[in-house]
mmCIF file with all atom_site columns, C-alpha atoms (C1' of nucleotides) in Angstrom:
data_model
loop_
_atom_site.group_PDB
_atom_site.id
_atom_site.type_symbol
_atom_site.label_atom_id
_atom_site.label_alt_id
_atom_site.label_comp_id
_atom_site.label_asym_id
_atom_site.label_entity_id
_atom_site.label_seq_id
_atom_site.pdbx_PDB_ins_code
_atom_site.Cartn_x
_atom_site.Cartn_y
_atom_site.Cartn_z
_atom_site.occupancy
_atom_site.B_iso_or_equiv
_atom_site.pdbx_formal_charge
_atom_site.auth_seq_id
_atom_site.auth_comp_id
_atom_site.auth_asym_id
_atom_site.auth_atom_id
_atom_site.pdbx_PDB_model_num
ATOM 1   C CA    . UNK M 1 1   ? -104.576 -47.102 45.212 1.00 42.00 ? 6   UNK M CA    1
ATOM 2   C CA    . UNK M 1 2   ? -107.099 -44.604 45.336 1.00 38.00 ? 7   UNK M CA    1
ATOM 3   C CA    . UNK M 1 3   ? -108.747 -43.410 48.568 1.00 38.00 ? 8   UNK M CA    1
ATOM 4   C CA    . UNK M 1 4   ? -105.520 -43.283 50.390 1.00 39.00 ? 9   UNK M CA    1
ATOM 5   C CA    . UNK M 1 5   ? -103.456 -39.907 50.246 1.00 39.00 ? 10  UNK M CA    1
ATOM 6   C CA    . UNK M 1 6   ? -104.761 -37.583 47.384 1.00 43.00 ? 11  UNK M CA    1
ATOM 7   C CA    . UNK M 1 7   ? -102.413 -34.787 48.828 1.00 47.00 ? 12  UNK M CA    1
ATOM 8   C CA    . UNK M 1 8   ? -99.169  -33.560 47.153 1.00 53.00 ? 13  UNK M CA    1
ATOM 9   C CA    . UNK M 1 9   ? -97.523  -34.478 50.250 1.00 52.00 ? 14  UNK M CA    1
ATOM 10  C CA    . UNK M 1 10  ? -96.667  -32.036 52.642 1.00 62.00 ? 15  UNK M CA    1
ATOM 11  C CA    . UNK M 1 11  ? -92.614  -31.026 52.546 1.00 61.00 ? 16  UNK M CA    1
ATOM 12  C CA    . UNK M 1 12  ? -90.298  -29.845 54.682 1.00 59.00 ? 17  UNK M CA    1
ATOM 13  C CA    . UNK M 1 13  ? -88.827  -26.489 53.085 1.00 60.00 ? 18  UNK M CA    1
ATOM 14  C CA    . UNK M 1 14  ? -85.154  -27.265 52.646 1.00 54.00 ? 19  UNK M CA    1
ATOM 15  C CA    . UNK M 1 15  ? -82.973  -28.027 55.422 1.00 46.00 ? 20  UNK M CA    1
ATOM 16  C CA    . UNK M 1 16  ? -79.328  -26.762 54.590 1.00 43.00 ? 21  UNK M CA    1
ATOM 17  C CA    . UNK M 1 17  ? -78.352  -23.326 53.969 1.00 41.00 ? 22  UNK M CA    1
ATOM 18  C CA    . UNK M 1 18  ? -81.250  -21.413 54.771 1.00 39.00 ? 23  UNK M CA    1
ATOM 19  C CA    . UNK M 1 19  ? -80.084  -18.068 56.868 1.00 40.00 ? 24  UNK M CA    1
ATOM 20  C CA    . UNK M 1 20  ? -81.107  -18.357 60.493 1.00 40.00 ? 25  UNK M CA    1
ATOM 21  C CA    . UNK M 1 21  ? -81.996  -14.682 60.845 1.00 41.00 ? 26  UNK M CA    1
ATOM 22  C CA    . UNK M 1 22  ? -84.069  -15.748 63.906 1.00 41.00 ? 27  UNK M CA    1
ATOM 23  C CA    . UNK M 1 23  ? -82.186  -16.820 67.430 1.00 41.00 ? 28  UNK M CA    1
ATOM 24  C CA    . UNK M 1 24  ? -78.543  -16.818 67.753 1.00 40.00 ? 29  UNK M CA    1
ATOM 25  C CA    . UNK M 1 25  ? -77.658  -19.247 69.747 1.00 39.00 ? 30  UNK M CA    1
ATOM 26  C CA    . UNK M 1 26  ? -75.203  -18.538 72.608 1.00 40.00 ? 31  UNK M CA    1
ATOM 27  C CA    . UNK M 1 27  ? -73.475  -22.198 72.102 1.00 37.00 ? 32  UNK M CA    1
ATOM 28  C CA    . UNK M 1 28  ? -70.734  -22.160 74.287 1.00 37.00 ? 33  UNK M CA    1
ATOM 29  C CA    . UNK M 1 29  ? -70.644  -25.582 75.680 1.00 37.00 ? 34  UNK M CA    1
ATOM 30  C CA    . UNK M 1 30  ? -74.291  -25.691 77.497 1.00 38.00 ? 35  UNK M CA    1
ATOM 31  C CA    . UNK M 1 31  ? -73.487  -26.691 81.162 1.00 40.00 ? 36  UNK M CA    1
ATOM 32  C CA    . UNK M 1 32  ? -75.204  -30.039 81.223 1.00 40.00 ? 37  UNK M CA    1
ATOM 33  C CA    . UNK M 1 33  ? -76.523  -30.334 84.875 1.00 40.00 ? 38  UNK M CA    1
ATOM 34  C CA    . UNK M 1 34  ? -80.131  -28.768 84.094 1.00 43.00 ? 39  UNK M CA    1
ATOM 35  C CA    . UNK M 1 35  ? -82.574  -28.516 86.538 1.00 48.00 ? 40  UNK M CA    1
ATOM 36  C CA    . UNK M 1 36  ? -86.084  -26.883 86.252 1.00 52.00 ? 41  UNK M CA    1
ATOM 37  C CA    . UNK M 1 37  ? -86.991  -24.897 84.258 1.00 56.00 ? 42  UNK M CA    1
ATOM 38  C CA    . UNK M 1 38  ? -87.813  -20.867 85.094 1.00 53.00 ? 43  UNK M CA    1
ATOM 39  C CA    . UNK M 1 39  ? -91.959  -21.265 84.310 1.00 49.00 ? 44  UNK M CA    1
ATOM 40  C CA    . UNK M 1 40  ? -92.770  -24.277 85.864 1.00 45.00 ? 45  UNK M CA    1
ATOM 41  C CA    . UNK M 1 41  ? -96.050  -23.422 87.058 1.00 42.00 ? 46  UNK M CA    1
ATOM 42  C CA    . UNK M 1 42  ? -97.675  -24.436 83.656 1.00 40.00 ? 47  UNK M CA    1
ATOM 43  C CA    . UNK M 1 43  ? -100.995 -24.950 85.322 1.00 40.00 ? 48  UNK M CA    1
ATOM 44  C CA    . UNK M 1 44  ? -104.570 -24.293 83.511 1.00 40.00 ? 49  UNK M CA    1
ATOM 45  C CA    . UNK M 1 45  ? -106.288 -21.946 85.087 1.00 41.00 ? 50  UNK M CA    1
ATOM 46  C CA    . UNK M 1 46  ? -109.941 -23.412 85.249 1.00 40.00 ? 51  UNK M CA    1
ATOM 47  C CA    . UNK M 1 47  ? -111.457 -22.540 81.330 1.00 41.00 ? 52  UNK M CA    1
ATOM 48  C CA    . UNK M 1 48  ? -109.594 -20.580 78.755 1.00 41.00 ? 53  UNK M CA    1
ATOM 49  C CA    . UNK M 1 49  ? -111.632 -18.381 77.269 1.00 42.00 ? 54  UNK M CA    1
ATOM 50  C CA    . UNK M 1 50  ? -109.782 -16.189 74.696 1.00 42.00 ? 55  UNK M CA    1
ATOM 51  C CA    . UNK M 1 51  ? -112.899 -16.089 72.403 1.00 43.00 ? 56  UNK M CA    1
ATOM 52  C CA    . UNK M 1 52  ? -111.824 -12.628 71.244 1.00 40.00 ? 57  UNK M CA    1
ATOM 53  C CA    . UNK M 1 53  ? -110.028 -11.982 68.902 1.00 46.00 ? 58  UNK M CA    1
ATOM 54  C CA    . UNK M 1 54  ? -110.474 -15.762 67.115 1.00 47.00 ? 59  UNK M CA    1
ATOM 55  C CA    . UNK M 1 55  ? -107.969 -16.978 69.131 1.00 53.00 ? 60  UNK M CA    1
ATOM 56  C CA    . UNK M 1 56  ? -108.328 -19.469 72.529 1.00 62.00 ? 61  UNK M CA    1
ATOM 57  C CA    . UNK M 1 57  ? -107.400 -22.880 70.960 1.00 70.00 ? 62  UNK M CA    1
ATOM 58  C CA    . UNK M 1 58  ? -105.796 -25.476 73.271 1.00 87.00 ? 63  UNK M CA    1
ATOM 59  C CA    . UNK M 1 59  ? -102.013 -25.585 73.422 1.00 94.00 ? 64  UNK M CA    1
ATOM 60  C CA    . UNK M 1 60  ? -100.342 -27.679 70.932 1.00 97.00 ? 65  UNK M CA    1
ATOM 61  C CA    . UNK M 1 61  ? -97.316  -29.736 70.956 1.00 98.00 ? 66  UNK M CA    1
ATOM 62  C CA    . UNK M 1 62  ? -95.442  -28.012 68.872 1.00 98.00 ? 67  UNK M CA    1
ATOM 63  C CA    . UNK M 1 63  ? -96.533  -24.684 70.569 1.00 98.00 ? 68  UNK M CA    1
ATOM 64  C CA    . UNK M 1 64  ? -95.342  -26.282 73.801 1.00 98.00 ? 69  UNK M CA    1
ATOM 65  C CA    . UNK M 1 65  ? -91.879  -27.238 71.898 1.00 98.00 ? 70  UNK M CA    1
ATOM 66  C CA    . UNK M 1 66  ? -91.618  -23.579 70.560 1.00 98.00 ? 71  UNK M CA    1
ATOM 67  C CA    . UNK M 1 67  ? -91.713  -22.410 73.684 1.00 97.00 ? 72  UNK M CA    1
ATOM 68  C CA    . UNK M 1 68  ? -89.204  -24.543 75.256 1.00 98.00 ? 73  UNK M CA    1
ATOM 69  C CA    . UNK M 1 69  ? -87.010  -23.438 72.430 1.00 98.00 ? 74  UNK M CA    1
ATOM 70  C CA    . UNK M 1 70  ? -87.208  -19.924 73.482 1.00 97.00 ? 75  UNK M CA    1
ATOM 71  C CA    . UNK M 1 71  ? -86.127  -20.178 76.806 1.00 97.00 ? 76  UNK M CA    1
ATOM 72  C CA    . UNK M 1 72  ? -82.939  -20.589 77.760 1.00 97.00 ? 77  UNK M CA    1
ATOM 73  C CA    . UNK M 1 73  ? -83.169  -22.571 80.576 1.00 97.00 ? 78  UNK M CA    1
ATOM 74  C CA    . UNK M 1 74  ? -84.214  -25.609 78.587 1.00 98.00 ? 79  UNK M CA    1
ATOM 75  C CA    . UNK M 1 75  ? -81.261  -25.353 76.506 1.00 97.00 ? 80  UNK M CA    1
ATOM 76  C CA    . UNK M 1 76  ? -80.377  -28.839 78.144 1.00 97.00 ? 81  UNK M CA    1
ATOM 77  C CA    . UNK M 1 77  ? -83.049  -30.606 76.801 1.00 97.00 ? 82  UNK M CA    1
ATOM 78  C CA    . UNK M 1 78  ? -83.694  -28.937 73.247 1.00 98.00 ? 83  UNK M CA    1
ATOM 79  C CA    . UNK M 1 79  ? -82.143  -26.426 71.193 1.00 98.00 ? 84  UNK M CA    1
ATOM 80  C CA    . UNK M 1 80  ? -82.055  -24.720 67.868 1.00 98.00 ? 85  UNK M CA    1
ATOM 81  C CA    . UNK M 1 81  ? -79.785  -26.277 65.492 1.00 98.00 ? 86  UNK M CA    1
ATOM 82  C CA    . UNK M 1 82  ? -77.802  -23.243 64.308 1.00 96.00 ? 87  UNK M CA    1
ATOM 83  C CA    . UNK M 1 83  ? -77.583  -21.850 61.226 1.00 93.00 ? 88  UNK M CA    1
ATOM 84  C CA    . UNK M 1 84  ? -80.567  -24.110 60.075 1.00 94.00 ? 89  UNK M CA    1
ATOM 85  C CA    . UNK M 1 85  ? -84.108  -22.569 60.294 1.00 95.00 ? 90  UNK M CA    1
ATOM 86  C CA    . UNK M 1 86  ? -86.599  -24.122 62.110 1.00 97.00 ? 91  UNK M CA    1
ATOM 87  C CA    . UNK M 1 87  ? -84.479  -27.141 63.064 1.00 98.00 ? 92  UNK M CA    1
ATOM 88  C CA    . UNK M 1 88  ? -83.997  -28.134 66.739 1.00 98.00 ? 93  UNK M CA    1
ATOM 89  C CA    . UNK M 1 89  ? -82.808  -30.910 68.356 1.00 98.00 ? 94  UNK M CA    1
ATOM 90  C CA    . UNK M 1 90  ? -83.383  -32.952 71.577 1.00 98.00 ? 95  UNK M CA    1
ATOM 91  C CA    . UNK M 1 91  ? -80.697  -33.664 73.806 1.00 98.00 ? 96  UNK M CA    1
ATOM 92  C CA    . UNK M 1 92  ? -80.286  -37.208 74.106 1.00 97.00 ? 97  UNK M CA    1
ATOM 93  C CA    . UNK M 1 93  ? -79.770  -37.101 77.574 1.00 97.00 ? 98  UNK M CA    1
ATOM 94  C CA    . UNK M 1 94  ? -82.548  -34.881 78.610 1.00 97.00 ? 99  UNK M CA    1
ATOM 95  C CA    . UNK M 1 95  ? -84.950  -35.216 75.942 1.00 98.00 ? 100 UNK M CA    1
ATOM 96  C CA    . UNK M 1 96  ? -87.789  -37.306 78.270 1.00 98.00 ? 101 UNK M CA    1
ATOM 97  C CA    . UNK M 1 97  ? -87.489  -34.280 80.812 1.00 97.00 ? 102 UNK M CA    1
ATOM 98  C CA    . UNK M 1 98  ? -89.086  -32.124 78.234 1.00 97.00 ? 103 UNK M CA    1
ATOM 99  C CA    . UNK M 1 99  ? -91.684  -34.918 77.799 1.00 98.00 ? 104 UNK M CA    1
ATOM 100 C CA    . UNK M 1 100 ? -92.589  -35.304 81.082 1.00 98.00 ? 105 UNK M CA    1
ATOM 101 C CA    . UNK M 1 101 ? -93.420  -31.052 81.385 1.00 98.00 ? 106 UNK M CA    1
ATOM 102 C CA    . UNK M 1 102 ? -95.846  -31.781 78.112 1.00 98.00 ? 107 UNK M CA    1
ATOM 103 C CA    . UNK M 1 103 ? -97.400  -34.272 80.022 1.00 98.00 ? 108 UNK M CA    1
ATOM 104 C CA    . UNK M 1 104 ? -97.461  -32.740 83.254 1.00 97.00 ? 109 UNK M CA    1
ATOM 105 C CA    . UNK M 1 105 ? -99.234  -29.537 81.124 1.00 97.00 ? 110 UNK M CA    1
ATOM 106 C CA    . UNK M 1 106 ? -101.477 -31.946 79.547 1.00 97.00 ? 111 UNK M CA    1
ATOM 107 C CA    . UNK M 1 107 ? -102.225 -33.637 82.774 1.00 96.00 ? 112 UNK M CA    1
ATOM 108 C CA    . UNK M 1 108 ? -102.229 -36.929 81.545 1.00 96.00 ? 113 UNK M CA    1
ATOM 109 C CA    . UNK M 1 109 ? -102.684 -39.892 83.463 1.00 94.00 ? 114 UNK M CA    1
ATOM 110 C CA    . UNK M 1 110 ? -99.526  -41.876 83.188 1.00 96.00 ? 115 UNK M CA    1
ATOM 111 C CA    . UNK M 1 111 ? -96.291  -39.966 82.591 1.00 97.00 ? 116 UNK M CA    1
ATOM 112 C CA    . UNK M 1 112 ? -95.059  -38.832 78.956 1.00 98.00 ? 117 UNK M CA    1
ATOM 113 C CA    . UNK M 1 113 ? -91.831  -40.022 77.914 1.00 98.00 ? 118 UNK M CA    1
ATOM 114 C CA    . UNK M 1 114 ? -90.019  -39.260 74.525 1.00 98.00 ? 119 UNK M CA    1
ATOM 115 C CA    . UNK M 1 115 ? -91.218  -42.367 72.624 1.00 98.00 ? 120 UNK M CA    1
ATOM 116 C CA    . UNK M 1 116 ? -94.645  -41.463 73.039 1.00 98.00 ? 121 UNK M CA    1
ATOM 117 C CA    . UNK M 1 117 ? -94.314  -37.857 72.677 1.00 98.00 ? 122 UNK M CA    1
ATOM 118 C CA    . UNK M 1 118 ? -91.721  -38.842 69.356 1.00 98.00 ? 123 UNK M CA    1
ATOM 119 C CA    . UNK M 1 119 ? -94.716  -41.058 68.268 1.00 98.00 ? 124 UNK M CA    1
ATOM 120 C CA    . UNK M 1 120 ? -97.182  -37.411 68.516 1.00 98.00 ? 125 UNK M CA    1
ATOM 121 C CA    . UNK M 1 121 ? -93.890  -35.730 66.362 1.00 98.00 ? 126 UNK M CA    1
ATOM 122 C CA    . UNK M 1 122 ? -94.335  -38.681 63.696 1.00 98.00 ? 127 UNK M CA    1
ATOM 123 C CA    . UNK M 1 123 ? -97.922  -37.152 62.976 1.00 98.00 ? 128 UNK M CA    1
ATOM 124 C CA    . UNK M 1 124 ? -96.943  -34.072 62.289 1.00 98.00 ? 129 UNK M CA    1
ATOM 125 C CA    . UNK M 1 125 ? -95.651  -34.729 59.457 1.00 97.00 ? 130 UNK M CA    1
ATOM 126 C CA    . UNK M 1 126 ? -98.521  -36.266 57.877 1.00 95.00 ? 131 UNK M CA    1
ATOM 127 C CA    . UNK M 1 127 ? -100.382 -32.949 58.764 1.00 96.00 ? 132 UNK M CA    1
ATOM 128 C CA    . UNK M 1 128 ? -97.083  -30.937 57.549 1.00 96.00 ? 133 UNK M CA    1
ATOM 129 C CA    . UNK M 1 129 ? -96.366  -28.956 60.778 1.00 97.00 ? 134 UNK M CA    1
ATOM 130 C CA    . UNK M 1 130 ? -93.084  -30.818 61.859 1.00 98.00 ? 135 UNK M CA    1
ATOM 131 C CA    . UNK M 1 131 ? -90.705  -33.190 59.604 1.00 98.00 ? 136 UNK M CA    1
ATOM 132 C CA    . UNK M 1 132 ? -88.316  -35.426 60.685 1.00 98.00 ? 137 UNK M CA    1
ATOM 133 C CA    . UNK M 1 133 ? -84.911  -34.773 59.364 1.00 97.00 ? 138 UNK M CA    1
ATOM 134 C CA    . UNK M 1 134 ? -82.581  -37.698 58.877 1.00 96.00 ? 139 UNK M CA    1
ATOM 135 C CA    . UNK M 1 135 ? -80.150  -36.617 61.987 1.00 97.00 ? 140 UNK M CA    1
ATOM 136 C CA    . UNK M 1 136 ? -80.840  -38.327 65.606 1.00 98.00 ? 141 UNK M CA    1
ATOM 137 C CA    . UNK M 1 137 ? -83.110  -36.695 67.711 1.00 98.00 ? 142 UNK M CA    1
ATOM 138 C CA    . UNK M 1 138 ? -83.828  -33.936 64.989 1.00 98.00 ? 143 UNK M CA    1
ATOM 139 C CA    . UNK M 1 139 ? -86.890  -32.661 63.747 1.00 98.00 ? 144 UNK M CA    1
ATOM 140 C CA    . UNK M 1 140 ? -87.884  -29.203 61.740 1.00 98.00 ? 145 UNK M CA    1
ATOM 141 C CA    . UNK M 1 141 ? -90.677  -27.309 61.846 1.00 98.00 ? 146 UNK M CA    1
ATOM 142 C CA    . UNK M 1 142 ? -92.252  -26.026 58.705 1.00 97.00 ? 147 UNK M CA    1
ATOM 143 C CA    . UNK M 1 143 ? -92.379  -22.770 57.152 1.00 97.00 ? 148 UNK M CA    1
ATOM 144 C CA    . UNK M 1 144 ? -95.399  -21.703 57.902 1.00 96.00 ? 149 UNK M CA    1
ATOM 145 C CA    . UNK M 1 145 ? -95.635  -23.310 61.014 1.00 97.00 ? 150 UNK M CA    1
ATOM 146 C CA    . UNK M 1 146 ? -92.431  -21.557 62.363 1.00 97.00 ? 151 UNK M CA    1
ATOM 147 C CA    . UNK M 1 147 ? -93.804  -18.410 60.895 1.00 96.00 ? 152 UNK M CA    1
ATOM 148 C CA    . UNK M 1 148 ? -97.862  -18.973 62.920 1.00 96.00 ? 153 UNK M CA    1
ATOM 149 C CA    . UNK M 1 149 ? -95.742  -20.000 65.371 1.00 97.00 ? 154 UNK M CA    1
ATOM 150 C CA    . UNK M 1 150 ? -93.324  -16.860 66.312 1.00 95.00 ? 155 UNK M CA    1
ATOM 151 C CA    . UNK M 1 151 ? -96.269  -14.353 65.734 1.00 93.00 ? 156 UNK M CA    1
ATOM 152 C CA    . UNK M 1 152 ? -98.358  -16.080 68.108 1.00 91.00 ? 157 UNK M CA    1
ATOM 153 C CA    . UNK M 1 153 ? -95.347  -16.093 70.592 1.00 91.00 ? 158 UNK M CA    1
ATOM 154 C CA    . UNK M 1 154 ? -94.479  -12.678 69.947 1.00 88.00 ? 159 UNK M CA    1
ATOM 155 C CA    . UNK M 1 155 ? -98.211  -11.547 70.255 1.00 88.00 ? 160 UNK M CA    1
ATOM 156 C CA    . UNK M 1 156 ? -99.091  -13.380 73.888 1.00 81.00 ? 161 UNK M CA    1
ATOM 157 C CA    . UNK M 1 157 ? -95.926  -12.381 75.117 1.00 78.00 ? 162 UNK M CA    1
ATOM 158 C "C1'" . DC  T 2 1   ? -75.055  -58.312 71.506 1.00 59.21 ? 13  DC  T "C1'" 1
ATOM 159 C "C1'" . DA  T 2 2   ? -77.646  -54.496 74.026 1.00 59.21 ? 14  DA  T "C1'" 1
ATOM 160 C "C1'" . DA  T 2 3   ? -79.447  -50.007 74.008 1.00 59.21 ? 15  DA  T "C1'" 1
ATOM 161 C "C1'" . DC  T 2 4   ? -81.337  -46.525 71.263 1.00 59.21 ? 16  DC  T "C1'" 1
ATOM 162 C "C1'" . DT  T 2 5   ? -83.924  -44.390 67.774 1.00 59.21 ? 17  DT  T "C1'" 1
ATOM 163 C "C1'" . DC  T 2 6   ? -87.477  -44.515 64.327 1.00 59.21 ? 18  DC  T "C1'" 1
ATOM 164 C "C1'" . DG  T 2 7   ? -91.876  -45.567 62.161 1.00 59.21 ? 19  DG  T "C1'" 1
ATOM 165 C "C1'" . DG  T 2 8   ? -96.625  -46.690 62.291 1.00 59.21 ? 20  DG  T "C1'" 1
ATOM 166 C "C1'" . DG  T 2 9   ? -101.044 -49.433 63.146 1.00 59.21 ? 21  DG  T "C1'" 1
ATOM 167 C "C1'" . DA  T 2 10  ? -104.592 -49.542 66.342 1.00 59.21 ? 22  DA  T "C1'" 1
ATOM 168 C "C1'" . DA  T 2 11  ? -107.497 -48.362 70.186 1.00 59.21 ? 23  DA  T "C1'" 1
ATOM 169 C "C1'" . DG  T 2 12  ? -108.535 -45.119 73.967 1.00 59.21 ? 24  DG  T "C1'" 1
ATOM 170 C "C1'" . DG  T 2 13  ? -109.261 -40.166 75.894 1.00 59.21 ? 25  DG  T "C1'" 1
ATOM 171 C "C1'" . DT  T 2 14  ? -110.450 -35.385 76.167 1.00 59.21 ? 26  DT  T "C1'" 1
ATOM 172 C "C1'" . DC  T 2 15  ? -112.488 -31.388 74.618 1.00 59.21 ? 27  DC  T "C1'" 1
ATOM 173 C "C1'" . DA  T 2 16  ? -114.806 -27.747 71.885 1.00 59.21 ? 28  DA  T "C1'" 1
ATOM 174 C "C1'" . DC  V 3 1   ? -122.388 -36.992 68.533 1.00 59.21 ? 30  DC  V "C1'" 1
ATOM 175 C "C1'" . DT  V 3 2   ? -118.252 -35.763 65.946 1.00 59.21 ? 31  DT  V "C1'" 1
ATOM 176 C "C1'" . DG  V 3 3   ? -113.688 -34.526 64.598 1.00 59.21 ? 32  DG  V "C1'" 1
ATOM 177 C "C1'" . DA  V 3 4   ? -109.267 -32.792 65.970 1.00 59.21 ? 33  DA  V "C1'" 1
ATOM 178 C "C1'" . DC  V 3 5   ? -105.436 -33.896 68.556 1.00 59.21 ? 34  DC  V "C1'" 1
ATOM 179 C "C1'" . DC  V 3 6   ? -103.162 -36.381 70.944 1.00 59.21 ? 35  DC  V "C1'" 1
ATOM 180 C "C1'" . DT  V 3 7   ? -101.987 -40.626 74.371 1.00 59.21 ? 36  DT  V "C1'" 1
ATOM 181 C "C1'" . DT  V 3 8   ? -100.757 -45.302 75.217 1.00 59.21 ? 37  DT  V "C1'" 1
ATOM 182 C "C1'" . DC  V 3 9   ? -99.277  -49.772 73.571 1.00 59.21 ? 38  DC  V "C1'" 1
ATOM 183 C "C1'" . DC  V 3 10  ? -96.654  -52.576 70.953 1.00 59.21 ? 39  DC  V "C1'" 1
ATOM 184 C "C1'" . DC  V 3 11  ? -93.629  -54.392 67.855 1.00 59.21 ? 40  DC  V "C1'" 1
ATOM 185 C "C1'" . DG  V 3 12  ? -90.479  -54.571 63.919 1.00 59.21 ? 41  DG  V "C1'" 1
ATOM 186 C "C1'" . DA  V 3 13  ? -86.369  -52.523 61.822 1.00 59.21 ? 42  DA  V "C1'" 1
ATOM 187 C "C1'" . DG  V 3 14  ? -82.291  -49.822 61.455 1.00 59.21 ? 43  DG  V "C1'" 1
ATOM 188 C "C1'" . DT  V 3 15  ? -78.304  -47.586 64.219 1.00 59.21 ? 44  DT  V "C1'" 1
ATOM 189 C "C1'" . DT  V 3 16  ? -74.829  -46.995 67.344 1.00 59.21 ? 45  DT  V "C1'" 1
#
DNA sequence: CAACTCGGGAAGGTCA
DNA sequence: CTGACCTTCCCGAGTT
């Protein structure tokens, strides 16, 4: 013991219960034949500057996974879980589609599939941005995180 | 039993 | 060069 984790051990901020106040999910039996989604063109436009206003980082993973969240389109391969905040769930059919836009974004050499981009998920939670809650496919994202995470959306929009 | 899902250790890459 | 943030591999274990 000693020199391992001196940290209280980031925590998810209850599950259940918790008003959803955000979304509002139009769940109505989500027609499963996707197909692409409306942005597509996710591609980096040569540097990123953004050195204003203390902002220009590099896209995250759980930026990217906000995003999807918010559009509608992708409703086929991840969703909010309703009346749960911050919770969102892959679809277990289409979950590697959503993978393989992350690594198309990233531009990665070999394509990204769900165990590899699960395996990314499974550090968040050491770093407390996204838990893994005990349901298949499910993960949450963290207060704060969901908080950072809908100004910054609501700001570059 | 097979297919899936989950959890990490470990090493490799990219970028600011 | 360094650290942050993944990416890729791999394998064991628990579910479905």
């Amino acid at each position: 013991m000693s020199s391992k984790s001196i940290r209280p051990a980031p925590q998810p901020f209850l599950a259940h219960d918790t008003r959803p106040a955000f979304h509002q999910s139009t769940t109505a039996s989500v027609p499963e034949r996707g197909s692409v989604p409306n942005f597509v063109s996710t591609r980096q436009s040569a540097k990123h500057k953004a050195t204003a206003t203390g902002s220009g980082r590099k896209v995250r993973l759980f930026h990217f996974l906000f995003e999807m969240l918010e559009d509608p389109s992708m409703a086929h391969c991840l969703s909010w879980v309703p009346a749960a905040t911050g919770v969102f769930r892959f679809s277990s059919r289409n979950k590697d589609q959503v993978a393989a836009l992350w690594g198309q974004k990233k531009g990665n050499k070999r394509p990204m599939t769900y165990q590899k981009m699960s395996r990314a998920l499974r550090n968040y939670a050491r770093s407390g941005e996204i838990f893994k809650v005990k349901k298949k496919l499910t993960y949450q994202f963290s207060y704060n995180t969901l908080m950072s995470l809908q100004m910054r959306y609501h700001r570059d929009q």
